[in-house]
Coordinates of C-alpha atoms and ligand atoms in Angstrom, one line a residue:
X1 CA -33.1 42.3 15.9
X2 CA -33.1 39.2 13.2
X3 CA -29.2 38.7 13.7
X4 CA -30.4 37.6 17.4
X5 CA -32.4 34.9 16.3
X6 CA -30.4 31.6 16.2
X7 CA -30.0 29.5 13.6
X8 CA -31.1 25.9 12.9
X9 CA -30.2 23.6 9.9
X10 CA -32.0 20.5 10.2
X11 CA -31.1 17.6 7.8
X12 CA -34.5 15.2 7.0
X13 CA -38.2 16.3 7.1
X14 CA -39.7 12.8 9.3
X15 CA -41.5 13.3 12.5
X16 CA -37.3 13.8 13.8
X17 CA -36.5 16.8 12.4
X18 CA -40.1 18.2 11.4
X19 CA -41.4 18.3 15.1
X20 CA -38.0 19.5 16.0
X21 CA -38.6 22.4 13.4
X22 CA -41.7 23.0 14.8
X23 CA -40.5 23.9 18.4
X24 CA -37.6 25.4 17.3
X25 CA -39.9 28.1 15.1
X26 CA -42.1 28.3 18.4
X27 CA -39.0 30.0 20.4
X28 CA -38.5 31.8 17.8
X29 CA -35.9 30.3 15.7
X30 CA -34.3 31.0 12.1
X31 CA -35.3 27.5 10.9
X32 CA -34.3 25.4 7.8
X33 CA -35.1 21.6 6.9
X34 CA -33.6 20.2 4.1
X35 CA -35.4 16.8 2.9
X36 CA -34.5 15.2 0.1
X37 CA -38.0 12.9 -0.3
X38 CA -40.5 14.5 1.0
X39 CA -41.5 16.2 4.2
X40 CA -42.9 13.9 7.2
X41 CA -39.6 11.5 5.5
X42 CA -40.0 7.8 5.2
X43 CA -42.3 7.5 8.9
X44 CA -45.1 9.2 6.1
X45 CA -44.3 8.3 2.9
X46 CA -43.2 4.7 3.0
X47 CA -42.9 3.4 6.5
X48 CA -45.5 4.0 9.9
X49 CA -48.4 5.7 8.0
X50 CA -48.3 3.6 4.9
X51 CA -48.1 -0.2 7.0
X52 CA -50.9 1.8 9.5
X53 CA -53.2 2.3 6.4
X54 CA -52.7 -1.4 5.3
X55 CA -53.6 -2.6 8.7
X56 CA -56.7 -0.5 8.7
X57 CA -57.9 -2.4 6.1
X58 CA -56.9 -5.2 6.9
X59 CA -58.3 -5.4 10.3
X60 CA -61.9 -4.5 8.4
X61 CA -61.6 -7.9 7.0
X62 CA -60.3 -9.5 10.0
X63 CA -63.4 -7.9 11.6
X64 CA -65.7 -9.1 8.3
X65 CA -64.9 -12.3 8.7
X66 CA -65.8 -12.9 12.3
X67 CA -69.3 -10.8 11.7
X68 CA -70.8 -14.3 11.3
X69 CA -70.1 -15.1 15.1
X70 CA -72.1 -11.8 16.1
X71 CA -75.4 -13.0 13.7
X72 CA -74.2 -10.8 11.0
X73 CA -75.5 -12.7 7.4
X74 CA -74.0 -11.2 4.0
X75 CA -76.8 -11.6 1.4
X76 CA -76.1 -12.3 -2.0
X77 CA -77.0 -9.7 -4.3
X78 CA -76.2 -6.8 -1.8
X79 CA -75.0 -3.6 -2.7
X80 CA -71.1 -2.8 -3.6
X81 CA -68.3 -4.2 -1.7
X82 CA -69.2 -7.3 -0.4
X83 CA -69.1 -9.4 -3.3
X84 CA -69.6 -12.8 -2.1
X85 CA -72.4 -14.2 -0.6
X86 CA -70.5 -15.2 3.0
X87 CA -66.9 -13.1 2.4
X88 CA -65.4 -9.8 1.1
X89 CA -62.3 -9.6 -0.6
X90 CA -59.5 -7.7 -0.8
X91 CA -59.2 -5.2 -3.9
X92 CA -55.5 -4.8 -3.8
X93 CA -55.0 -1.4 -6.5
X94 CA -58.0 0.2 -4.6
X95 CA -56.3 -0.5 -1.4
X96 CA -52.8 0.8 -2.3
X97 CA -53.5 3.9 -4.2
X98 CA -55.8 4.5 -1.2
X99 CA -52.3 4.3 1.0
X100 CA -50.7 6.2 -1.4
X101 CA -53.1 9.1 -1.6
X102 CA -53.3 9.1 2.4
X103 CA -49.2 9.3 3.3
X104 CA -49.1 11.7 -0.1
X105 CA -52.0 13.9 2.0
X106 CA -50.2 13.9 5.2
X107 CA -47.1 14.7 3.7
X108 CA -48.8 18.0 2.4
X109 CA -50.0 18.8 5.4
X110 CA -46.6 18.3 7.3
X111 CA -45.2 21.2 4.7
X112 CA -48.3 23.4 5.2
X113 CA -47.4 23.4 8.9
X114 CA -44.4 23.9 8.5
X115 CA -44.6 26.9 6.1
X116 CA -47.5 27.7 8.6
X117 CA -44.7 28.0 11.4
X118 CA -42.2 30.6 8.9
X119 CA -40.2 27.0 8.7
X120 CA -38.1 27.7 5.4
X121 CA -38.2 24.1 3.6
X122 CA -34.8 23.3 0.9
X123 CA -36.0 20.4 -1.2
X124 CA -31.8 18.6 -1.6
X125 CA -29.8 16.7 -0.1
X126 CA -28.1 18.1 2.9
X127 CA -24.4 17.3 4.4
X128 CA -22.5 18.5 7.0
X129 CA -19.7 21.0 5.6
X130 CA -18.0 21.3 9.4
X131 CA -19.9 22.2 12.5
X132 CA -22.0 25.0 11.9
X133 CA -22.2 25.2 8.5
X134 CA -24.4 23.0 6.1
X135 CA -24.4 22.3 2.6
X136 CA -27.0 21.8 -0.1
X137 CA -26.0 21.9 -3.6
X138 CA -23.9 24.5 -3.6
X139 CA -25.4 26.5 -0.8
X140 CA -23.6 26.7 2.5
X141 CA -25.7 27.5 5.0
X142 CA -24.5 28.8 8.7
X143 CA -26.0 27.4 12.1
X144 CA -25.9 27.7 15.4
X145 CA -27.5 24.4 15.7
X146 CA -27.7 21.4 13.3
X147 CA -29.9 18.7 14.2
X148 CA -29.1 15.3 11.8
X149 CA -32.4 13.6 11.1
X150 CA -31.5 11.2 8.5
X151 CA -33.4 8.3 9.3
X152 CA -32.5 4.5 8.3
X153 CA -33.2 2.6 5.3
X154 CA -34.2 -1.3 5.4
X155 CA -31.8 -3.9 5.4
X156 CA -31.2 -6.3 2.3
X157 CA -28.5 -9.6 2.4
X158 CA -26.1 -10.6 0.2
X159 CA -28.4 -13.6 -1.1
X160 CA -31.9 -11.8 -1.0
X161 CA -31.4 -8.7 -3.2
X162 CA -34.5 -6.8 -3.4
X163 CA -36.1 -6.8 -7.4
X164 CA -39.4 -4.6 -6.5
X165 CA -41.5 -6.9 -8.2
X166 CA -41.3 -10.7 -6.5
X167 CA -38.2 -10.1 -3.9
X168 CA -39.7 -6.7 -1.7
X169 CA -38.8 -4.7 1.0
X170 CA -41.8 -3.2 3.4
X171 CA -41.1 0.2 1.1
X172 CA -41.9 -2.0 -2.1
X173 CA -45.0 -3.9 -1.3
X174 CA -47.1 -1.2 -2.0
X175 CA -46.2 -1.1 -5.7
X176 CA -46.7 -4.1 -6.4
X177 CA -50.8 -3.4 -7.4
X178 CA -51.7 -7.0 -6.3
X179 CA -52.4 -9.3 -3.5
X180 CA -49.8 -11.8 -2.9
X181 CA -51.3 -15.0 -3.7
X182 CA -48.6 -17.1 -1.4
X183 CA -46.4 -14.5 0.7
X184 CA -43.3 -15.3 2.4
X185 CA -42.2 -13.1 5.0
X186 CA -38.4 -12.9 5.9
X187 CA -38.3 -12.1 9.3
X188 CA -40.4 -11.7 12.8
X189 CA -39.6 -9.4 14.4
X190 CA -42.1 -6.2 14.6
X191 CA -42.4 -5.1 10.9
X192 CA -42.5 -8.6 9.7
X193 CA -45.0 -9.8 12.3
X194 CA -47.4 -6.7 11.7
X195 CA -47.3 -7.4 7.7
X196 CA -47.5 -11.2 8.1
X197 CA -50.5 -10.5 9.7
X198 CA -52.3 -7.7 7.6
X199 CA -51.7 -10.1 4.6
X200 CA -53.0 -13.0 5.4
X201 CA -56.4 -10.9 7.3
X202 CA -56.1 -9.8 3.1
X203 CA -56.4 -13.0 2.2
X204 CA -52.7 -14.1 1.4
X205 CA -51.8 -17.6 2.2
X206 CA -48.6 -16.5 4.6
X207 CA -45.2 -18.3 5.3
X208 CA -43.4 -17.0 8.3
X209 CA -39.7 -17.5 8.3
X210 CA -38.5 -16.6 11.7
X211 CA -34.7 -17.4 12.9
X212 CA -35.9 -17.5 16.7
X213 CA -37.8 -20.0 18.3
X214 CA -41.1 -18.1 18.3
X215 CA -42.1 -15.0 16.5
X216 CA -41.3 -11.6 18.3
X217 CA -38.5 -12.7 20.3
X218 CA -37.8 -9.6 21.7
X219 CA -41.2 -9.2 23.3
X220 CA -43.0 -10.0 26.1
X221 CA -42.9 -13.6 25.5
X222 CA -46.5 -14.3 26.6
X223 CA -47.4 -11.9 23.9
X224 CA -45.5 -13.2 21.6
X225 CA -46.8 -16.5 21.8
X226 CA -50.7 -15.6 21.9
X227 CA -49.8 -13.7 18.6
X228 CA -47.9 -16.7 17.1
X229 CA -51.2 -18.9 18.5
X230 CA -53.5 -16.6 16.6
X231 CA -51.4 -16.8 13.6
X232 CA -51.5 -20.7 13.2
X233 CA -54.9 -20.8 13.8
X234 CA -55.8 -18.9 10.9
X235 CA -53.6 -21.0 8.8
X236 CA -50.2 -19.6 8.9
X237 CA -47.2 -21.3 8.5
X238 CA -45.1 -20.5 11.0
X239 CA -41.6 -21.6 10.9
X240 CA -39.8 -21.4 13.6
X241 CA -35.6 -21.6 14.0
X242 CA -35.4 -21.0 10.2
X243 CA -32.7 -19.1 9.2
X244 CA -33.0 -17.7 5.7
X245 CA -29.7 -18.2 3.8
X246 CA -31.0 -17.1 0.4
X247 CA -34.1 -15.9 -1.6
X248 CA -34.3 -15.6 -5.7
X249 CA -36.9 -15.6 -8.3
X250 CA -37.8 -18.2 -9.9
X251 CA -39.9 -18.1 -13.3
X252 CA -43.3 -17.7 -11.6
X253 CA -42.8 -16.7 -8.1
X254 CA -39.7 -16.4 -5.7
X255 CA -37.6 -19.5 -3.3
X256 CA -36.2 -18.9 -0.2
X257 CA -33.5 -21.4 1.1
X258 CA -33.3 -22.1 5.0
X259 CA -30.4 -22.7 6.9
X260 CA -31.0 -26.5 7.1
X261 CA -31.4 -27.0 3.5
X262 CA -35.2 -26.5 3.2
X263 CA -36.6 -24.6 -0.2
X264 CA -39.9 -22.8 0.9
X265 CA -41.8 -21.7 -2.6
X266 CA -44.2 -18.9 -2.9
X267 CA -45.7 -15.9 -5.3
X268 CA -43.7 -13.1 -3.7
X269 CA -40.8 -12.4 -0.5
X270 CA -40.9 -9.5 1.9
X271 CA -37.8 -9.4 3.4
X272 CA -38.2 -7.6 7.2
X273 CA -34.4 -7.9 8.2
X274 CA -33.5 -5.0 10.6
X275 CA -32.5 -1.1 9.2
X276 CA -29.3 0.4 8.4
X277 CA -29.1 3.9 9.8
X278 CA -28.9 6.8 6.6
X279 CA -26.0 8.2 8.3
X280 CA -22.9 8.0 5.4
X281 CA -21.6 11.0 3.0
X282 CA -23.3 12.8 5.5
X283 CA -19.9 14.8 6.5
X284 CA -20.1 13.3 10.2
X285 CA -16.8 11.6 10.4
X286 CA -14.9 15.1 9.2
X287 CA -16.8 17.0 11.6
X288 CA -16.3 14.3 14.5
X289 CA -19.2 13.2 14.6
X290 CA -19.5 9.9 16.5
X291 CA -21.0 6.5 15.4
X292 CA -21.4 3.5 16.7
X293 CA -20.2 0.1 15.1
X294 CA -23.5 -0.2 13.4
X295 CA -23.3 3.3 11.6
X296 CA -25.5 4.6 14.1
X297 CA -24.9 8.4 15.1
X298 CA -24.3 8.1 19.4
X299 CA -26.4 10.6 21.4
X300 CA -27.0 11.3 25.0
X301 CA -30.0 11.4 26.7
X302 CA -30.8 15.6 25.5
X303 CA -29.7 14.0 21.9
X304 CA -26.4 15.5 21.9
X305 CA -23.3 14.2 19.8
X306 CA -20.3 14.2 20.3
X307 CA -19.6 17.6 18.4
X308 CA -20.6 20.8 20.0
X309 CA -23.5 22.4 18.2
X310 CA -25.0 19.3 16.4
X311 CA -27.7 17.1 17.7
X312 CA -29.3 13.9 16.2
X313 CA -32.7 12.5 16.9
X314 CA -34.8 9.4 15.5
X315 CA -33.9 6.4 13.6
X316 CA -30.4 7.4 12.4
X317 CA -29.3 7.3 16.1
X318 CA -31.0 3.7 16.6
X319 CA -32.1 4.7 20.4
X320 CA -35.6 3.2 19.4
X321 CA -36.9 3.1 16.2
X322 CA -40.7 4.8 16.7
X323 CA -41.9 8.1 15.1
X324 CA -42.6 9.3 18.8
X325 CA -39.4 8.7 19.6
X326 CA -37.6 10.5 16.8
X327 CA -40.4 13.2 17.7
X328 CA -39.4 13.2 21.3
X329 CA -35.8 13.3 20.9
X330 CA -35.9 16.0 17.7
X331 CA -38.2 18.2 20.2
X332 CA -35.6 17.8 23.3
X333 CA -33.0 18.8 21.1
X334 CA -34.3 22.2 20.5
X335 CA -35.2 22.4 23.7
X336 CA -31.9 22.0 25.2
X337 CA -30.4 23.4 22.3
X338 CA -32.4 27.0 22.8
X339 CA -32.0 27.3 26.2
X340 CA -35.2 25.7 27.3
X341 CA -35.8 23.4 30.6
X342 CA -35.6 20.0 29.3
X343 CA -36.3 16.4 30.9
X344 CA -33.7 14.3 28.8
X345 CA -35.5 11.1 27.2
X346 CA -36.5 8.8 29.6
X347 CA -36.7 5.2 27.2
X348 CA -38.8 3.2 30.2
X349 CA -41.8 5.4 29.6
X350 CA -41.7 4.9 26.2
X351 CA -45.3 3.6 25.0
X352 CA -44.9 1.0 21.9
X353 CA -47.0 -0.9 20.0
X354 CA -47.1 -4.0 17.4
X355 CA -50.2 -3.9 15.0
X356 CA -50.7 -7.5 14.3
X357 CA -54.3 -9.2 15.3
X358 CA -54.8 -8.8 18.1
X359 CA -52.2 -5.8 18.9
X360 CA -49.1 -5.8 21.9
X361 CA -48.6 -2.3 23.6
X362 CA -46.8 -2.3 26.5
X363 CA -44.7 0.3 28.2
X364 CA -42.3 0.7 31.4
X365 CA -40.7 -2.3 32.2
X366 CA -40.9 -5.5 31.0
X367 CA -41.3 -9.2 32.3
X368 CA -37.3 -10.0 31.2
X369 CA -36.7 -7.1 33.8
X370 CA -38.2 -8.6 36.5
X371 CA -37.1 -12.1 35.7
X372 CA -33.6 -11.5 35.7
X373 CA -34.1 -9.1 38.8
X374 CA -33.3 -5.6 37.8
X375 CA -36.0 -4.7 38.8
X376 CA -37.9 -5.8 42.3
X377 CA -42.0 -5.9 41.1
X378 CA -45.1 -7.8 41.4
X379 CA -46.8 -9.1 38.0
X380 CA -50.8 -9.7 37.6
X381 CA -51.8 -11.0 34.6
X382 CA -55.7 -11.1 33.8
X383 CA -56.8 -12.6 30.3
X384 CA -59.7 -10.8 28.8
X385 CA -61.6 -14.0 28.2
X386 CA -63.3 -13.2 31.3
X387 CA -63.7 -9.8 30.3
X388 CA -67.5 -8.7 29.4
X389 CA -67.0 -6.3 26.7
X390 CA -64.3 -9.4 25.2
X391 CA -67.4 -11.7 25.1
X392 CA -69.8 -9.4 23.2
X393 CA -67.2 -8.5 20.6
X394 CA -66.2 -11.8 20.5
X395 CA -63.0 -12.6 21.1
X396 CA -61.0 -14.3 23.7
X397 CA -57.6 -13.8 22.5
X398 CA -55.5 -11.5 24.9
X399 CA -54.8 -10.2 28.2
X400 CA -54.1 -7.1 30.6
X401 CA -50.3 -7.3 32.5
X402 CA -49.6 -5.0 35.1
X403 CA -46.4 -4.7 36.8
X404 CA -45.9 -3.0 40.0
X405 CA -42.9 -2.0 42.0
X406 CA -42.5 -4.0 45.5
X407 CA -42.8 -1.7 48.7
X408 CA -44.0 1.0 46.9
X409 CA -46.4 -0.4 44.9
X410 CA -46.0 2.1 42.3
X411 CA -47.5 1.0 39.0
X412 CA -43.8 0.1 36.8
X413 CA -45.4 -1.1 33.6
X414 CA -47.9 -3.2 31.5
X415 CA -48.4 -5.4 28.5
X416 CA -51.9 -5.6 26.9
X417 CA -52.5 -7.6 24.1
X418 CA -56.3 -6.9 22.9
X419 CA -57.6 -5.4 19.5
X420 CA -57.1 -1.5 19.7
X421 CA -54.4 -2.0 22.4
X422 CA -52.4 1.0 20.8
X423 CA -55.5 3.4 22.5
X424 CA -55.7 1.3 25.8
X425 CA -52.2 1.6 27.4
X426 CA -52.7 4.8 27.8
X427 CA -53.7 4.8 30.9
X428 CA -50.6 2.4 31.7
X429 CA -48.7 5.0 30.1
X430 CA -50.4 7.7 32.8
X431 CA -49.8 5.8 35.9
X432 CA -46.1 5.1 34.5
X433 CA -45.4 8.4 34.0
X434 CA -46.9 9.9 36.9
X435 CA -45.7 6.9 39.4
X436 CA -49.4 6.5 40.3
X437 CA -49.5 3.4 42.9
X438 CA -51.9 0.2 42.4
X439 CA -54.1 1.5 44.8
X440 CA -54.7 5.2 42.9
X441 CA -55.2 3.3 39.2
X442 CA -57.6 0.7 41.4
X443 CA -60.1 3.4 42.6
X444 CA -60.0 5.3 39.0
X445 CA -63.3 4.8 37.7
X446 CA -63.0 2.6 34.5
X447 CA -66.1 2.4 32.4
X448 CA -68.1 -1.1 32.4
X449 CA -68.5 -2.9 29.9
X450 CA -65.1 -1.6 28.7
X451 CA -61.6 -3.5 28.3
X452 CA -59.8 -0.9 30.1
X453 CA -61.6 -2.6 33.2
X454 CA -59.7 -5.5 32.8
X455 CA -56.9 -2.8 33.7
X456 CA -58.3 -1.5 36.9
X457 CA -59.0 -5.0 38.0
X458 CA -55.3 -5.8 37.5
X459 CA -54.6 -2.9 39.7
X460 CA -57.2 -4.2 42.5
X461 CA -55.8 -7.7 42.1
X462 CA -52.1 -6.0 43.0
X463 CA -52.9 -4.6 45.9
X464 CA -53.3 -8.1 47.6
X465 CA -50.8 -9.3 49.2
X466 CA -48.3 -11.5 47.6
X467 CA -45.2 -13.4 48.5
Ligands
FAD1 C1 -42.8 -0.8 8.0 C2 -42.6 0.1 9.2 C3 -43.7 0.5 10.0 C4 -43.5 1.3 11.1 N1 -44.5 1.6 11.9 C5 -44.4 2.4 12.9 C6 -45.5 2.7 13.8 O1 -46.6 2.2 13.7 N2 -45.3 3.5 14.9 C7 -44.1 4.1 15.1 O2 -43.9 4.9 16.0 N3 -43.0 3.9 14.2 C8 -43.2 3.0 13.2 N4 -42.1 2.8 12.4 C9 -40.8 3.5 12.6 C10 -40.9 4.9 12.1 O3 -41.3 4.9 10.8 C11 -39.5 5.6 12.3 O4 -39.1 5.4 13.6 C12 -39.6 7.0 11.9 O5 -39.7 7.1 10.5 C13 -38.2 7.7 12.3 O6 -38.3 9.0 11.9 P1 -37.0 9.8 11.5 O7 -37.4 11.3 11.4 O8 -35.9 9.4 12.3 O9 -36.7 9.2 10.0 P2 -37.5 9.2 8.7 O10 -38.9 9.2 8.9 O11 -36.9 8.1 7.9 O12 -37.1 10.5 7.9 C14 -35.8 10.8 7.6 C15 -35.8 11.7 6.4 O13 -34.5 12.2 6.2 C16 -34.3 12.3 4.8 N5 -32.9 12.4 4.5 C17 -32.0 11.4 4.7 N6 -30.7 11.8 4.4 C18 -30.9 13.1 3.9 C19 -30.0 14.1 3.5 N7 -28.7 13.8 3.4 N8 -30.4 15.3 3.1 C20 -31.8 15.5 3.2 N9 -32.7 14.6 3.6 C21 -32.2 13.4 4.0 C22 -35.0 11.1 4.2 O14 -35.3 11.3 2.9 C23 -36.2 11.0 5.1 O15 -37.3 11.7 4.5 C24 -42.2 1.9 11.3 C25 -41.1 1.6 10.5 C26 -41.3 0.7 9.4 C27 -40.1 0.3 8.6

């Protein structure tokens, strides 16, 4: 009866091939992983969970320091923690051996899953010997299925090598076992906005060096800008169309050199350039396996390759570089793969978020999509300044989008930019997915005071008539 199970080799243990493993055990599968880190990969260990945990704390303080606002008083004298009389401060060893301990923790509880599931787990690294068969060390290991889940790695330039100790990448900063007295940040897109802003909520005195005209350049551009607003406001430097041509140490901190010929000084340099997909001396290329130009392994929508029998899911195929992502195409893959019904990846419903203060999660399609016409919608945009439950937290930062298709009036998208925006598009995400119409998300009952009214009165205020 066992010689009728089939056989799956996945190569990498993050949320790509682990979830994968996961489904694939639940039909019943001969499954093996072979990770070469650690299980939940660099998504656990180094990447989502460990920037997630930063942020945590770093929106505490963000929180801390607008307590006064809401007739909160720090005595001095009071109990452990908040040391000063009007301001805590940021314990920086406490803080990372805190995010250490937590991805180490969920790490261990990916493998006891796993083992949980009969998944068998080969600590190596893994390669692809020819389709179907696997090889790890010197074991070769037969498949009916291979699913490469390799992931991607940051990228460093030429000029800007990476030392671990002044010049960082985001899988350095935590090793560093102090705050950054004067941080410059390489880069805005997501990973640099999010850390630009945890750090200086920390306390750091930041130095954004974006090449774009405004931070997040890919984004909704409305929520871009609030963010970049926010940032200079709390003392930021923000410098915009500043290309980075080099960065070094220097004998008590680290320079960067701009583009123009600028020399911006600081303690330490987190360079947040893009990612490289992990996808050479792999064996792909014998095995005819396809890239892309960028190194990135090309997949179709059920994350096929171009090689019969092996699949690729998450970062090393650069669809979209989220853990639910890599999750959703590593599931779909054994789901195809085993003969299950499948809906193949569908990118517009695809609910992201940036962690920055105040958050951006949208989903569906964006504002660029209905400028440039491809798609034909209606767009409400509400700022929660009016909202009640904004007012009694105290902040006026933010607002609800909702886009909507014309005729139909089918709800196509949304952009919320609010603290804790990651849990309210949700119900975006819902009436995206489900094609619910303005009218249906208008008569849900939303609770008051809540920010996810703001939502529902978006909807109301689409189904007006509009030209
Ligand atoms: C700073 C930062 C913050 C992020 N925050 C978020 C977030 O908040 N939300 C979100 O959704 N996404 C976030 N992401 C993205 C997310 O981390 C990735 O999309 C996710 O890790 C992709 O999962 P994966 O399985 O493809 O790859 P990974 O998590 O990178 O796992 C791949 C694994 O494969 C292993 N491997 C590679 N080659 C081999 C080999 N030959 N043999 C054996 N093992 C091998 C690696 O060791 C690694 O463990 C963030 C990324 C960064 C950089």
């Amino acid at each position: 009866m066992s010689q009728l199970r089939a056989r799956v080799v996945i190569i990498g243990g993050g949320p790509g091939g682990y979830e994968a493993a996961l489904v694939a055990a639940q039909l019943d599968a001969k499954v093996t992983v072979i990770e070469q880190d650690g299980l939940g990969g660099a998504c656990v260990l180094s990447d989502c969970v460990p920037s997630k945990t930063l942020i945590a704390t770093s929106s505490m303080m963000a929180d801390l320091e607008g307590a006064h606002g809401l007739g909160i008083r720090f005595d001095a004298g009071n109990a452990d923690g908040l040391a000063r009389s009007t301001h805590a401060s940021a314990d920086a060893p406490r803080i990372y051996s805190r995010i250490r301990g937590l991805a180490h923790a969920q790490s261990a509880d990916v493998a006891s899953r796993l083992a949980a599931e009969g998944v068998e787990v080969i600590i190596g690294r893994g390669r692809l010997l020819r389709p179907g068969v696997v090889a790890v060390g010197n074991t070769e290991l037969a498949a009916d299925t291979v699913l490469i889940a390799t992931g991607a790695r940051p990228r460093v330039l030429d000029d800007a090598i990476p030392d671990g100790e002044r010049l960082l990448t985001s899988r350095q900063i935590y090793d560093i076992d102090e705050l950054p007295s004067d941080l410059i940040v390489v880069g805005s897109g997501v990973t640099g906005a999010e850390f630009a802003s945890a750090f200086q909520a920390l306390g750091s005195q930041v130095t954004l060096v974006s090449s774009r005209e405004h931070v997040l350049p890919n984004e909704d551009t409305d929520a871009a800008m609030v963010v970049e607003d926010v940032f200079r406001r709390r003392g930021m430097r923000v410098l915009g169309r500043s290309r980075a041509t080099f960065a070094r140490r220097t004998s008590d901190g680290v320079q960067v050199g701009l583009a123009d010929g600028r020399v911006v000084h600081g303690s330490h340099c987190l360079l947040t350039v893009g990612m490289v997909a992990l996808t050479s001396e792999l064996g792909l290329e014998s095995a005819k396996v396809e890239l892309d130009q960028r190194g990135f392994v090309t997949v179709d929508r059920v994350s096929r390759t171009s090689t019969p029998g092996v699949y690729a899911a998450g970062d090393c195929t650069g669809v979209w570089m989220l853990a639910s992502v890599a999750a959703m195409q590593g599931r779909i893959a054994m789901w195809h793969a085993l003969g299950e019904a499948v809906h193949p990846l569908r990118r517009r419903n695809v609910a992201a978020t940036i962690f920055t203060e105040p958050e951006i999660a949208t989903v569906g399609v964006s504002q660029q999509d209905l400028d440039r016409g491809a798609v034909s919608g209606r767009v409400v945009k509400l700022p929660l300044a009016t909202n009640a439950r904004a007012k009694m937290d105290g902040f006026s930062d933010g607002f609800v989008k909702l886009f909507a298709r014309r005729g139909s009036d089918t709800v196509l998208g949304g952009v919320i930019v609010a603290p804790r925006a990651s849990e309210l598009i949700l119900g975006v995400s819902l009436a995206v997915e489900q094609q619910l119409t303005v009218d249906q998300v208008a008569q849900t009952f939303a609770v008051y005071p809540s920010l996810s009214g703001s939502v529902t009165e978006a909807a109301r205020k689409l189904m007006l008539p509009m030209e």
